[in-house]
GROMACS .gro file of C-alpha atoms in nm:
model
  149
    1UNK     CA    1  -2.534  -3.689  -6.808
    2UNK     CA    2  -2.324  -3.472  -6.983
    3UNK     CA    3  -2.177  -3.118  -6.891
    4UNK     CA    4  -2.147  -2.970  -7.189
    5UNK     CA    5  -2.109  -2.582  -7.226
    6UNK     CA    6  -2.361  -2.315  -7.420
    7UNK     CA    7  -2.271  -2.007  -7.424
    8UNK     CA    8  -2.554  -1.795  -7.265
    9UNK     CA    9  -2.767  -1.605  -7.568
   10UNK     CA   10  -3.036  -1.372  -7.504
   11UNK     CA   11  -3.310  -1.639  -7.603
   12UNK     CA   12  -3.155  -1.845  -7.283
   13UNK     CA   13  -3.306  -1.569  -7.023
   14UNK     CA   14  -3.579  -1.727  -6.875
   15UNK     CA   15  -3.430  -2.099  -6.869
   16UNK     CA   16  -3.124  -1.918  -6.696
   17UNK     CA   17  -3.310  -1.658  -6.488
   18UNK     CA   18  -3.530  -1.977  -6.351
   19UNK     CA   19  -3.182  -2.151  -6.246
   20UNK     CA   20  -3.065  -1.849  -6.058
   21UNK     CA   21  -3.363  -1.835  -5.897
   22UNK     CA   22  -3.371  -2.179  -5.777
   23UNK     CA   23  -2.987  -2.155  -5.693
   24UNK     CA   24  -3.055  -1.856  -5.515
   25UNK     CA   25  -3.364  -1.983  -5.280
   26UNK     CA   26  -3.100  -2.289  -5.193
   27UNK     CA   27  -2.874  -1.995  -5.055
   28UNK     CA   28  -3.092  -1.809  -4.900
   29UNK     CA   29  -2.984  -1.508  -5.113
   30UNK     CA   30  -3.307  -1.237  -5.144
   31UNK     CA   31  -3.358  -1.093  -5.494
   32UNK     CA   32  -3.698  -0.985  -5.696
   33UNK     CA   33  -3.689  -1.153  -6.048
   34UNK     CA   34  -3.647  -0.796  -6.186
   35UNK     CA   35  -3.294  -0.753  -6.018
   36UNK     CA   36  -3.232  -1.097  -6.153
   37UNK     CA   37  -3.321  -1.010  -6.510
   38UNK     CA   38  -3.130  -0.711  -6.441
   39UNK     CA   39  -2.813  -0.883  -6.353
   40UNK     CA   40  -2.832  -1.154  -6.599
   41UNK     CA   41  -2.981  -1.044  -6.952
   42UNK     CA   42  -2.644  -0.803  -7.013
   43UNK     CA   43  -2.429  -1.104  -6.961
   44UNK     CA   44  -2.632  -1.244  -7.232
   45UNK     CA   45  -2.646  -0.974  -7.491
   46UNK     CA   46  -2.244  -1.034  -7.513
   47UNK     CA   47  -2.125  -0.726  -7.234
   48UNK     CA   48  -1.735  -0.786  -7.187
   49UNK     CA   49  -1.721  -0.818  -6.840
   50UNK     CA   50  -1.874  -1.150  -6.788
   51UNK     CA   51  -2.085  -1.454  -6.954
   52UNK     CA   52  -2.349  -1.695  -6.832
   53UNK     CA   53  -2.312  -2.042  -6.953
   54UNK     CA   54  -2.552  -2.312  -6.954
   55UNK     CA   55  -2.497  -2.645  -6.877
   56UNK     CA   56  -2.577  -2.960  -7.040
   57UNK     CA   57  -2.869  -2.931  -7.341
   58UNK     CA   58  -2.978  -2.566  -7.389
   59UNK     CA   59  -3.321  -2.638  -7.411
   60UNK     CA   60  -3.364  -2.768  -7.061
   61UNK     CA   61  -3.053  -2.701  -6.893
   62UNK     CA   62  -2.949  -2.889  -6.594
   63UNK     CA   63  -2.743  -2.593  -6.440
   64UNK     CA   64  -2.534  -2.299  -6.527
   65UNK     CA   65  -2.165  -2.116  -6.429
   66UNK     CA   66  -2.148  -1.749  -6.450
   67UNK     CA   67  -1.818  -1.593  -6.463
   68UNK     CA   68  -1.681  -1.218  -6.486
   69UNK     CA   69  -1.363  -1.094  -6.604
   70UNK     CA   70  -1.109  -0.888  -6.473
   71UNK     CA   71  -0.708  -0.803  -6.479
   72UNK     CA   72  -0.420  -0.865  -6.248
   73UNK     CA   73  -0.108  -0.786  -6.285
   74UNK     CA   74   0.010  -1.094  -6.038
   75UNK     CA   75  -0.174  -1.331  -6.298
   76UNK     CA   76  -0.033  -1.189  -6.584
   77UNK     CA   77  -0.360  -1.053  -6.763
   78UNK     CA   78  -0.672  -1.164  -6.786
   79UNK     CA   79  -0.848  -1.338  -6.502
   80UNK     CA   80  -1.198  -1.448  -6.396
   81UNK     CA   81  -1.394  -1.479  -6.102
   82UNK     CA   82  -1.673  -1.775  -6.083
   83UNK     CA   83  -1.967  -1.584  -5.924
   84UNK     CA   84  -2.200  -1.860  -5.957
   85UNK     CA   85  -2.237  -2.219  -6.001
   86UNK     CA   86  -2.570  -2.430  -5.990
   87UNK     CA   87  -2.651  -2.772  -6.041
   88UNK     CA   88  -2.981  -2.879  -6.040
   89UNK     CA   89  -3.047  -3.139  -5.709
   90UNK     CA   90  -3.176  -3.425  -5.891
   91UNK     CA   91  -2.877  -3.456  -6.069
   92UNK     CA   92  -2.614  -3.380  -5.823
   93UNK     CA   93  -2.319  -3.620  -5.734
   94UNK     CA   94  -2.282  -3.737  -6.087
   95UNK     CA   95  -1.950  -3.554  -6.173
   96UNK     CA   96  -2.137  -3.235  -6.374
   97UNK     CA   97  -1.985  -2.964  -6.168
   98UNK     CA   98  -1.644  -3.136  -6.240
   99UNK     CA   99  -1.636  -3.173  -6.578
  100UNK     CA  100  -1.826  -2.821  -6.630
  101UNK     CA  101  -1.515  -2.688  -6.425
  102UNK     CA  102  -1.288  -2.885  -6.604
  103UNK     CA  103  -1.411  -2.753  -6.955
  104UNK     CA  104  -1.454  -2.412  -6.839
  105UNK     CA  105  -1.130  -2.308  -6.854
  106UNK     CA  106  -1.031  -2.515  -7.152
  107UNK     CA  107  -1.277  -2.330  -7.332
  108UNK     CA  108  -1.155  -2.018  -7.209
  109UNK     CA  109  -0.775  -2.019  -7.226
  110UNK     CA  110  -0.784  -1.942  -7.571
  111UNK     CA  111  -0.878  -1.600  -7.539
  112UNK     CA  112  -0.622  -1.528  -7.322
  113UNK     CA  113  -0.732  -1.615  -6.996
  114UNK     CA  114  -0.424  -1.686  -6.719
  115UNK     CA  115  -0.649  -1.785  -6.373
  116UNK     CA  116  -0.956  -1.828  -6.254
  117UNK     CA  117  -1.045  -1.789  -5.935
  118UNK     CA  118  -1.415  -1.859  -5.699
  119UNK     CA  119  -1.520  -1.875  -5.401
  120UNK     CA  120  -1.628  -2.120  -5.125
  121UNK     CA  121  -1.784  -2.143  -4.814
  122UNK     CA  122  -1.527  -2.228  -4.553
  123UNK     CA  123  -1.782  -2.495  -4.397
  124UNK     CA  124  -1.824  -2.693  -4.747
  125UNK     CA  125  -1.658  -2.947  -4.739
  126UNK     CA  126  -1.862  -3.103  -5.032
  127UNK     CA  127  -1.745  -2.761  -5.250
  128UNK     CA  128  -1.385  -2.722  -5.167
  129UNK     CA  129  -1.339  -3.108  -5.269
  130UNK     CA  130  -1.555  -3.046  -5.598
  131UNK     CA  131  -1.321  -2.763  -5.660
  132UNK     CA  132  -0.990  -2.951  -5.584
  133UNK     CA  133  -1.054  -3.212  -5.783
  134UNK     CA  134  -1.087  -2.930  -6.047
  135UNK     CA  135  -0.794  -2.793  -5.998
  136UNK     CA  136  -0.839  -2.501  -5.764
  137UNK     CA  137  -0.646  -2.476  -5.488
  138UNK     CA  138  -0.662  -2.233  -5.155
  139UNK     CA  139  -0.450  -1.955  -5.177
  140UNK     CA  140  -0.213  -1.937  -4.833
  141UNK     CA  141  -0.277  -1.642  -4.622
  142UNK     CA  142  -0.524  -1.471  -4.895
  143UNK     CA  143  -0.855  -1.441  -4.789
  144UNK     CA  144  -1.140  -1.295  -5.040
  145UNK     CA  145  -1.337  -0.986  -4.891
  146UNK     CA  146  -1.588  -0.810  -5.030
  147UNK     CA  147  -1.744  -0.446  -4.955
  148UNK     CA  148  -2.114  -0.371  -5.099
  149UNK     CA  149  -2.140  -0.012  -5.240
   0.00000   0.00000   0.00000
């Protein structure tokens, strides 16, 4: 199985919006399919502050990693955030979330990129070794918070 990386296009919508909402059921996170569309069909028309890729063939992808962009001046420049990752149960435990987070920021240090950064639930274990194995290490005595507007 292979992890390889599309860059999200508009003609990828409903392939990608069907992921999210299968990622999102698994979660437990509540959205109507019009706030999904919302939230995903920008990143797709090529908006600057984040893309969508797909993972493995784009005709019937097997996941997907969204990512949005920021700045920090601790970093150096330009940084991203993962906000979501999703690989399709059936194919789990094969090493495609590795070597889609491996490639991720290969194919993004290029541009400029100097971190990326995600985030994981404290309980999974499963994740936070995924992510090690990656690369990504815990930051000591940083904690990421959030605050809905």
């Amino acid at each position: 199985m292979s992890a390889s990386l599309t860059l999200g296009k508009p003609e990828h919508l409903d392939k990608l919006v069907a992921l999210v909402a299968a990622f999102h059921a698994e979660e437990g996170i509540v959205m109507t399919d019009e706030a999904r569309h919302k939230g995903v069909a920008p990143l797709l028309d090529g908006i600057p502050h984040g893309a969508a890729y797909l993972i493995g063939p784009p005709r019937a992808p097997i996941g997907y990693i969204v990512i949005t962009f920021g700045w920090s001046v601790e970093f150096g420049g330009l940084d991203a955030i993962i906000d979501e990752l999703y690989i399709r149960p059936g194919v789990r435990g094969r090493g495609i979330a590795s070597e889609a987070l491996i490639a991720l920021p290969r194919a993004l240090a290029g541009g400029g990129l100097r971190a990326i950064h995600l985030e994981v639930d404290n309980t999974n274990e499963a994740a936070k070794k995924l992510y090690r194995r990656a690369g990504f290490a815990p930051r000591d005595n940083y904690m990421f918070m959030s605050r809905k507007l």
